[in-house]
Amino acid sequence: MQKMCLGIESTAHTFGVGIVTFSGEILANVKSTFQTEKGGMIPIEVANHHEKVKQTIFDKALKEANCTIKDISLIAVAVAPGLSPCLFVGLNFAKQIAKENNLPIVGINHSIAHLTIGNLVCKINDPVYLYVSGPNTQVIAKSGNKFRVFGETVDVGLGNMLDKFAREIGLGFPGGPKIEQLAKKGKNYIELPYSVKGMDVSFAGMLTKALRSKAEKEDLCFSLQETSFAMLAEVAERALAHTGKKELLLIGGVAANKRLGKMLDEMCKARGANFFAVPLEYSGDQGVMAAWQGILQYKAGERTDIAKLDIRPYERTDEVDVIWSS
Ligand code: AMP
Ligand code: MG
């Protein structure tokens, strides 16, 4: 039987367990996401959710992979960055499993795992990454042995901007998919601030102007998408030109947006590059990415003393040494 890694994710709203073989075959992806009727996430409440579901998610993942814990060779756990109470649930659970079964353990950075799972499922190696989630909007690429952030939002993330607009006009949460549907019916382009500063983008002015506008909501949704997505296409193109890389990979929750994918695909085609978007299952938070990132680090020779493994709530993407080769 192939060697397998069991990965645990608990950095924020999702508790997930993934099982992946050392050659990259995904055998299980089971998760549970904390939700509220209204209001946001209170870290302690989210951690309680994770505590409650952890054993069930773990059991379901082994069942889905059709194996037992005796078949697992490595435990990986996301220890950075994230909400401390949530990170502790995953770390303590991972340590318990590793100790009980005498397994090696590896701690991984969640943001980096978002990038490397994209490489695995899209079968690419060294792209420019456009990472657009609720809070994040970043253009990232590997340079030397670090993932560098080439550009990012100077205020809100694109997903949060779309969610805020949707909430204010009464569309509910999450707003991104609803805006995408309404935008299809938009006919008139309403001029909104197009704000690119070097490699950075800003969405706050656009949001304010759209909220103050009296235009039809379909036209506003259409114009918000066209303007913000064009800004992202511009900075992504500049990153491709600057780094000489030939692939663009779209990751994060907003990657589900078909219009964004189409604009980026057209930009890539025009300059002889290839565009990829991470499929929805693997673009949000899950344990598969922790498992695969653990395998990359373990295969590159990383060995961790279980007693010393701790959470790193504030670790940045560009602080991690890339010791693995793909
Ligand atoms: P994440 O933070 O990666 O979990 O992604 C969640 C964000 O993705 C939320 O802000 C959603 O509104 C946004 N999102 C999800 N689907 C779409 C879509 N089809 N178009 C635009 N945004 C989306
Ligand atoms: Mg995430």
CSV table of C-alpha atoms and ligand atoms in Angstrom, one decimal:
chain,number,residue,atom,x,y,z
A,1,MET,CA,0.0,0.0,0.0
A,2,GLN,CA,1.1,3.6,-0.8
A,3,LYS,CA,2.3,5.8,2.1
A,4,MET,CA,-0.4,8.2,3.2
A,5,CYS,CA,-0.6,11.5,5.2
A,6,LEU,CA,-3.6,12.6,7.3
A,7,GLY,CA,-3.9,16.4,7.3
A,8,ILE,CA,-5.8,18.5,9.8
A,9,GLU,CA,-7.2,22.1,9.2
A,10,SER,CA,-8.6,24.3,12.0
A,11,THR,CA,-7.2,27.7,11.4
A,12,ALA,CA,-10.5,29.6,11.1
A,13,HIS,CA,-14.1,28.7,10.4
A,14,THR,CA,-13.5,25.2,9.1
A,15,PHE,CA,-12.4,21.9,10.7
A,16,GLY,CA,-11.3,19.6,8.0
A,17,VAL,CA,-9.4,16.3,7.6
A,18,GLY,CA,-7.8,15.2,4.4
A,19,ILE,CA,-6.0,12.0,3.4
A,20,VAL,CA,-3.5,12.1,0.5
A,21,THR,CA,-1.0,9.5,-0.7
A,22,PHE,CA,2.7,10.5,-0.9
A,23,SER,CA,2.4,10.6,-4.7
A,24,GLY,CA,-0.5,13.1,-4.5
A,25,GLU,CA,-3.6,11.0,-4.9
A,26,ILE,CA,-6.5,12.6,-2.8
A,27,LEU,CA,-8.4,9.9,-0.9
A,28,ALA,CA,-10.5,11.9,1.5
A,29,ASN,CA,-11.7,15.4,2.0
A,30,VAL,CA,-14.2,15.8,4.9
A,31,LYS,CA,-15.0,19.1,6.7
A,32,SER,CA,-17.4,21.0,8.8
A,33,THR,CA,-17.7,24.8,8.7
A,34,PHE,CA,-18.9,27.0,11.5
A,35,GLN,CA,-21.9,29.1,10.5
A,36,THR,CA,-24.0,31.8,12.1
A,37,GLU,CA,-27.5,33.1,11.4
A,38,LYS,CA,-26.2,36.6,11.8
A,39,GLY,CA,-23.1,38.2,13.1
A,40,GLY,CA,-19.5,37.1,12.6
A,41,MET,CA,-17.1,34.6,14.1
A,42,ILE,CA,-16.2,34.7,17.8
A,43,PRO,CA,-13.0,32.6,18.1
A,44,ILE,CA,-14.0,30.7,21.2
A,45,GLU,CA,-17.3,29.7,19.7
A,46,VAL,CA,-15.6,28.5,16.5
A,47,ALA,CA,-13.1,26.5,18.6
A,48,ASN,CA,-16.0,24.9,20.5
A,49,HIS,CA,-17.5,23.9,17.1
A,50,HIS,CA,-14.1,22.4,16.1
A,51,GLU,CA,-13.9,20.4,19.4
A,52,LYS,CA,-17.4,19.1,18.9
A,53,VAL,CA,-16.9,17.9,15.3
A,54,LYS,CA,-13.3,16.8,15.3
A,55,GLN,CA,-13.7,13.1,16.1
A,56,THR,CA,-16.6,12.6,13.6
A,57,ILE,CA,-14.7,14.4,10.8
A,58,PHE,CA,-11.6,12.3,11.5
A,59,ASP,CA,-13.7,9.0,11.5
A,60,LYS,CA,-15.5,10.0,8.3
A,61,ALA,CA,-12.2,10.8,6.5
A,62,LEU,CA,-10.7,7.4,7.3
A,63,LYS,CA,-13.9,5.8,6.1
A,64,GLU,CA,-13.9,7.8,2.9
A,65,ALA,CA,-10.3,6.8,2.2
A,66,ASN,CA,-11.3,3.2,3.0
A,67,CYS,CA,-8.5,2.8,5.6
A,68,THR,CA,-7.7,2.8,9.3
A,69,ILE,CA,-5.2,4.9,11.3
A,70,LYS,CA,-2.8,2.0,11.0
A,71,ASP,CA,-2.4,2.7,7.3
A,72,ILE,CA,-1.3,6.4,7.9
A,73,SER,CA,2.4,7.2,7.8
A,74,LEU,CA,2.4,10.9,8.7
A,75,ILE,CA,0.2,13.5,10.5
A,76,ALA,CA,0.2,17.1,9.2
A,77,VAL,CA,-1.5,20.0,10.9
A,78,ALA,CA,-2.0,23.7,10.0
A,79,VAL,CA,-0.3,25.6,12.8
A,80,ALA,CA,-0.2,29.0,11.1
A,81,PRO,CA,-1.6,31.6,10.6
A,82,GLY,CA,-5.0,31.7,12.2
A,83,LEU,CA,-7.1,32.3,15.3
A,84,SER,CA,-5.3,30.9,18.4
A,85,PRO,CA,-8.1,29.0,20.0
A,86,CYS,CA,-8.9,27.3,16.7
A,87,LEU,CA,-5.3,26.5,16.0
A,88,PHE,CA,-5.0,24.8,19.4
A,89,VAL,CA,-7.9,22.5,18.7
A,90,GLY,CA,-6.2,21.2,15.5
A,91,LEU,CA,-2.7,21.0,17.1
A,92,ASN,CA,-3.8,19.2,20.2
A,93,PHE,CA,-5.8,16.7,18.2
A,94,ALA,CA,-3.0,16.1,15.8
A,95,LYS,CA,-0.5,15.5,18.7
A,96,GLN,CA,-2.9,13.1,20.4
A,97,ILE,CA,-3.3,11.0,17.2
A,98,ALA,CA,0.5,11.1,16.5
A,99,LYS,CA,1.4,10.0,20.0
A,100,GLU,CA,-1.3,7.3,20.2
A,101,ASN,CA,-0.1,5.8,16.9
A,102,ASN,CA,3.6,6.6,17.2
A,103,LEU,CA,3.5,8.7,13.9
A,104,PRO,CA,5.7,11.6,12.8
A,105,ILE,CA,4.1,15.0,12.8
A,106,VAL,CA,4.7,18.1,10.6
A,107,GLY,CA,3.3,21.6,11.1
A,108,ILE,CA,2.4,23.6,8.1
A,109,ASN,CA,1.4,27.2,7.1
A,110,HIS,CA,-2.2,27.4,5.9
A,111,SER,CA,-1.7,30.2,3.3
A,112,ILE,CA,1.2,28.3,1.7
A,113,ALA,CA,-0.9,25.1,1.6
A,114,HIS,CA,-3.5,27.1,-0.4
A,115,LEU,CA,-0.9,27.7,-3.0
A,116,THR,CA,0.6,24.2,-3.2
A,117,ILE,CA,-2.7,22.3,-3.3
A,118,GLY,CA,-3.5,24.5,-6.3
A,119,ASN,CA,-0.3,23.3,-8.0
A,120,LEU,CA,-1.2,19.6,-7.2
A,121,VAL,CA,-4.7,19.7,-8.5
A,122,CYS,CA,-4.0,21.9,-11.6
A,123,LYS,CA,-0.8,20.0,-12.3
A,124,ILE,CA,1.5,23.0,-12.4
A,125,ASN,CA,4.7,23.9,-10.7
A,126,ASP,CA,5.6,27.6,-10.5
A,127,PRO,CA,2.8,30.0,-11.4
A,128,VAL,CA,1.9,33.5,-10.5
A,129,TYR,CA,-0.8,33.1,-7.9
A,130,LEU,CA,-3.8,35.4,-7.6
A,131,TYR,CA,-5.3,34.8,-4.2
A,132,VAL,CA,-8.7,36.3,-3.7
A,133,SER,CA,-10.7,35.2,-0.7
A,134,GLY,CA,-13.0,37.1,1.7
A,135,PRO,CA,-10.2,39.0,3.5
A,136,ASN,CA,-7.3,38.5,1.1
A,137,THR,CA,-6.4,39.9,-2.3
A,138,GLN,CA,-2.8,39.1,-3.1
A,139,VAL,CA,-0.5,38.5,-6.1
A,140,ILE,CA,2.1,36.0,-5.0
A,141,ALA,CA,5.0,34.3,-6.8
A,142,LYS,CA,8.0,32.2,-5.8
A,143,SER,CA,11.3,34.0,-6.0
A,144,GLY,CA,14.4,32.2,-4.7
A,145,ASN,CA,13.3,30.1,-1.7
A,146,LYS,CA,10.4,32.3,-0.6
A,147,PHE,CA,6.8,33.0,-1.8
A,148,ARG,CA,6.8,36.8,-2.2
A,149,VAL,CA,3.8,39.0,-2.1
A,150,PHE,CA,4.1,41.2,-5.2
A,151,GLY,CA,1.0,43.2,-4.6
A,152,GLU,CA,-2.1,43.3,-2.4
A,153,THR,CA,-5.1,45.2,-1.4
A,154,VAL,CA,-4.3,48.3,0.7
A,155,ASP,CA,-7.8,48.1,2.3
A,156,VAL,CA,-10.5,45.5,2.1
A,157,GLY,CA,-10.2,42.1,0.4
A,158,LEU,CA,-12.3,41.7,-2.8
A,159,GLY,CA,-14.6,39.0,-1.3
A,160,ASN,CA,-15.3,41.2,1.7
A,161,MET,CA,-16.0,44.2,-0.5
A,162,LEU,CA,-18.5,42.2,-2.6
A,163,ASP,CA,-20.1,40.8,0.6
A,164,LYS,CA,-20.4,44.2,2.1
A,165,PHE,CA,-22.1,45.6,-1.0
A,166,ALA,CA,-24.4,42.7,-1.1
A,167,ARG,CA,-25.3,43.0,2.5
A,168,GLU,CA,-26.1,46.7,2.2
A,169,ILE,CA,-28.4,46.2,-0.8
A,170,GLY,CA,-30.1,43.3,1.0
A,171,LEU,CA,-28.7,40.3,-0.8
A,172,GLY,CA,-27.5,38.3,2.2
A,173,PHE,CA,-24.2,36.4,2.8
A,174,PRO,CA,-22.2,35.3,1.0
A,175,GLY,CA,-22.7,38.1,-1.5
A,176,GLY,CA,-20.1,37.2,-4.2
A,177,PRO,CA,-22.2,34.5,-5.9
A,178,LYS,CA,-25.4,36.7,-5.8
A,179,ILE,CA,-23.6,39.6,-7.3
A,180,GLU,CA,-22.3,37.3,-10.1
A,181,GLN,CA,-25.9,36.3,-11.0
A,182,LEU,CA,-27.2,39.9,-10.9
A,183,ALA,CA,-24.3,41.2,-12.9
A,184,LYS,CA,-25.4,39.0,-15.8
A,185,LYS,CA,-28.5,41.1,-16.1
A,186,GLY,CA,-26.6,44.4,-16.0
A,187,LYS,CA,-26.6,46.4,-19.2
A,188,ASN,CA,-25.1,49.8,-18.4
A,189,TYR,CA,-21.6,50.4,-17.1
A,190,ILE,CA,-21.6,52.9,-14.2
A,191,GLU,CA,-18.2,54.5,-13.8
A,192,LEU,CA,-16.5,53.5,-10.5
A,193,PRO,CA,-13.0,54.4,-9.2
A,194,TYR,CA,-10.4,52.2,-10.9
A,195,SER,CA,-7.6,52.1,-8.3
A,196,VAL,CA,-4.3,50.5,-9.0
A,197,LYS,CA,-1.2,51.8,-7.2
A,198,GLY,CA,1.9,50.1,-8.5
A,199,MET,CA,1.2,46.5,-7.8
A,200,ASP,CA,-1.4,47.2,-5.1
A,201,VAL,CA,-5.2,47.7,-5.4
A,202,SER,CA,-7.8,49.5,-3.4
A,203,PHE,CA,-11.5,48.6,-3.3
A,204,ALA,CA,-12.8,51.0,-0.6
A,205,GLY,CA,-13.5,53.9,-2.9
A,206,MET,CA,-15.4,51.7,-5.4
A,207,LEU,CA,-17.5,50.3,-2.6
A,208,THR,CA,-18.4,53.8,-1.3
A,209,LYS,CA,-19.3,55.1,-4.7
A,210,ALA,CA,-21.4,52.0,-5.6
A,211,LEU,CA,-23.3,52.3,-2.3
A,212,ARG,CA,-24.1,55.9,-2.9
A,213,SER,CA,-25.2,55.4,-6.4
A,214,LYS,CA,-28.9,55.4,-7.3
A,215,ALA,CA,-28.3,53.2,-10.4
A,216,GLU,CA,-30.1,49.8,-10.9
A,217,LYS,CA,-28.5,47.1,-8.8
A,218,GLU,CA,-27.9,44.9,-11.8
A,219,ASP,CA,-25.9,47.6,-13.4
A,220,LEU,CA,-24.0,48.3,-10.2
A,221,CYS,CA,-23.2,44.6,-9.7
A,222,PHE,CA,-22.0,44.4,-13.3
A,223,SER,CA,-19.9,47.6,-12.9
A,224,LEU,CA,-18.3,46.4,-9.6
A,225,GLN,CA,-17.2,43.2,-11.2
A,226,GLU,CA,-15.9,44.7,-14.4
A,227,THR,CA,-13.9,47.4,-12.6
A,228,SER,CA,-12.5,45.3,-9.8
A,229,PHE,CA,-11.7,42.3,-12.0
A,230,ALA,CA,-10.0,44.5,-14.6
A,231,MET,CA,-7.8,45.9,-11.8
A,232,LEU,CA,-6.8,42.4,-10.8
A,233,ALA,CA,-6.1,41.4,-14.5
A,234,GLU,CA,-3.8,44.4,-14.7
A,235,VAL,CA,-1.7,43.6,-11.7
A,236,ALA,CA,-1.6,39.9,-12.5
A,237,GLU,CA,-0.4,40.7,-16.0
A,238,ARG,CA,2.3,42.9,-14.6
A,239,ALA,CA,3.4,40.1,-12.3
A,240,LEU,CA,3.6,37.7,-15.2
A,241,ALA,CA,5.6,40.2,-17.2
A,242,HIS,CA,8.0,40.9,-14.3
A,243,THR,CA,8.6,37.3,-13.2
A,244,GLY,CA,8.6,35.8,-16.7
A,245,LYS,CA,6.4,33.0,-15.4
A,246,LYS,CA,4.0,31.4,-17.9
A,247,GLU,CA,1.1,30.3,-15.7
A,248,LEU,CA,-1.5,32.2,-13.6
A,249,LEU,CA,-3.3,30.3,-10.9
A,250,LEU,CA,-6.5,31.8,-9.3
A,251,ILE,CA,-7.2,30.6,-5.8
A,252,GLY,CA,-9.5,31.6,-2.9
A,253,GLY,CA,-13.3,31.7,-2.6
A,254,VAL,CA,-13.7,34.4,-5.3
A,255,ALA,CA,-12.1,31.9,-7.8
A,256,ALA,CA,-15.6,30.5,-8.2
A,257,ASN,CA,-16.5,33.6,-10.3
A,258,LYS,CA,-16.8,32.7,-13.9
A,259,ARG,CA,-16.5,36.3,-15.2
A,260,LEU,CA,-13.3,36.8,-13.3
A,261,GLY,CA,-11.9,33.5,-14.7
A,262,LYS,CA,-12.9,34.5,-18.2
A,263,MET,CA,-11.1,37.9,-18.0
A,264,LEU,CA,-8.0,36.4,-16.6
A,265,ASP,CA,-8.0,33.6,-19.2
A,266,GLU,CA,-8.3,36.2,-22.0
A,267,MET,CA,-5.4,38.2,-20.6
A,268,CYS,CA,-3.3,35.1,-20.3
A,269,LYS,CA,-4.1,34.0,-23.9
A,270,ALA,CA,-3.2,37.4,-25.2
A,271,ARG,CA,0.3,37.1,-23.8
A,272,GLY,CA,0.9,33.4,-24.4
A,273,ALA,CA,0.5,32.3,-20.8
A,274,ASN,CA,-1.9,29.6,-19.4
A,275,PHE,CA,-4.6,30.3,-16.9
A,276,PHE,CA,-5.9,27.9,-14.2
A,277,ALA,CA,-8.5,28.2,-11.5
A,278,VAL,CA,-8.5,25.8,-8.5
A,279,PRO,CA,-11.7,23.8,-8.4
A,280,LEU,CA,-14.1,24.9,-5.6
A,281,GLU,CA,-13.6,21.8,-3.4
A,282,TYR,CA,-9.9,22.6,-3.0
A,283,SER,CA,-10.0,26.4,-3.1
A,284,GLY,CA,-11.7,26.9,0.3
A,285,ASP,CA,-10.2,25.7,3.6
A,286,GLN,CA,-9.9,21.9,3.9
A,287,GLY,CA,-7.6,19.3,5.3
A,288,VAL,CA,-6.3,18.0,2.0
A,289,MET,CA,-4.0,21.0,1.5
A,290,ALA,CA,-2.5,20.4,5.0
A,291,ALA,CA,-1.9,16.8,4.1
A,292,TRP,CA,-0.2,17.6,0.8
A,293,GLN,CA,1.9,20.4,2.3
A,294,GLY,CA,3.0,18.1,5.1
A,295,ILE,CA,4.1,15.5,2.5
A,296,LEU,CA,6.1,18.1,0.6
A,297,GLN,CA,7.9,19.2,3.8
A,298,TYR,CA,8.4,15.6,5.1
A,299,LYS,CA,9.8,14.4,1.7
A,300,ALA,CA,12.2,17.4,1.7
A,301,GLY,CA,13.6,16.1,5.0
A,302,GLU,CA,11.7,18.1,7.6
A,303,ARG,CA,11.5,16.3,11.0
A,304,THR,CA,9.7,17.9,13.9
A,305,ASP,CA,10.0,17.2,17.6
A,306,ILE,CA,6.4,16.8,18.7
A,307,ALA,CA,7.1,18.4,22.1
A,308,LYS,CA,8.3,21.6,20.4
A,309,LEU,CA,5.6,21.9,17.8
A,310,ASP,CA,3.5,25.0,18.6
A,311,ILE,CA,1.0,27.3,16.9
A,312,ARG,CA,2.3,30.3,14.9
A,313,PRO,CA,-0.8,32.6,14.6
A,314,TYR,CA,0.9,35.5,12.8
A,315,GLU,CA,3.3,33.8,10.5
A,316,ARG,CA,3.3,35.4,7.1
A,317,THR,CA,3.5,33.7,3.7
A,318,ASP,CA,7.0,35.2,2.9
A,319,GLU,CA,8.5,34.1,6.2
A,320,VAL,CA,8.5,30.4,5.3
A,321,ASP,CA,11.5,28.9,3.6
A,322,VAL,CA,10.5,26.8,0.6
A,323,ILE,CA,12.6,23.7,1.1
A,324,TRP,CA,10.6,21.4,-1.2
A,325,SER,CA,11.0,21.2,-4.9
A,326,SER,CA,7.4,21.2,-6.3
B,1,AMP,P1,-12.9,32.3,1.3
B,1,AMP,O1,-12.6,33.5,2.2
B,1,AMP,O2,-11.7,31.8,0.5
B,1,AMP,O3,-13.6,31.2,2.1
B,1,AMP,O4,-14.0,32.8,0.2
B,1,AMP,C1,-15.2,33.4,0.5
B,1,AMP,C2,-15.4,34.6,-0.3
B,1,AMP,O5,-15.6,34.2,-1.7
B,1,AMP,C3,-16.7,35.3,0.1
B,1,AMP,O6,-16.4,36.7,0.2
B,1,AMP,C4,-17.7,35.1,-1.1
B,1,AMP,O7,-18.6,36.2,-1.3
B,1,AMP,C5,-16.7,34.9,-2.2
B,1,AMP,N1,-17.3,34.2,-3.4
B,1,AMP,C6,-17.7,32.9,-3.4
B,1,AMP,N2,-18.3,32.6,-4.6
B,1,AMP,C7,-18.1,33.7,-5.4
B,1,AMP,C8,-18.5,34.1,-6.7
B,1,AMP,N3,-19.1,33.2,-7.5
B,1,AMP,N4,-18.2,35.3,-7.1
B,1,AMP,C9,-17.6,36.2,-6.3
B,1,AMP,N5,-17.2,36.0,-5.1
B,1,AMP,C10,-17.5,34.7,-4.6
B,2,MG,MG,-8.0,29.9,3.9
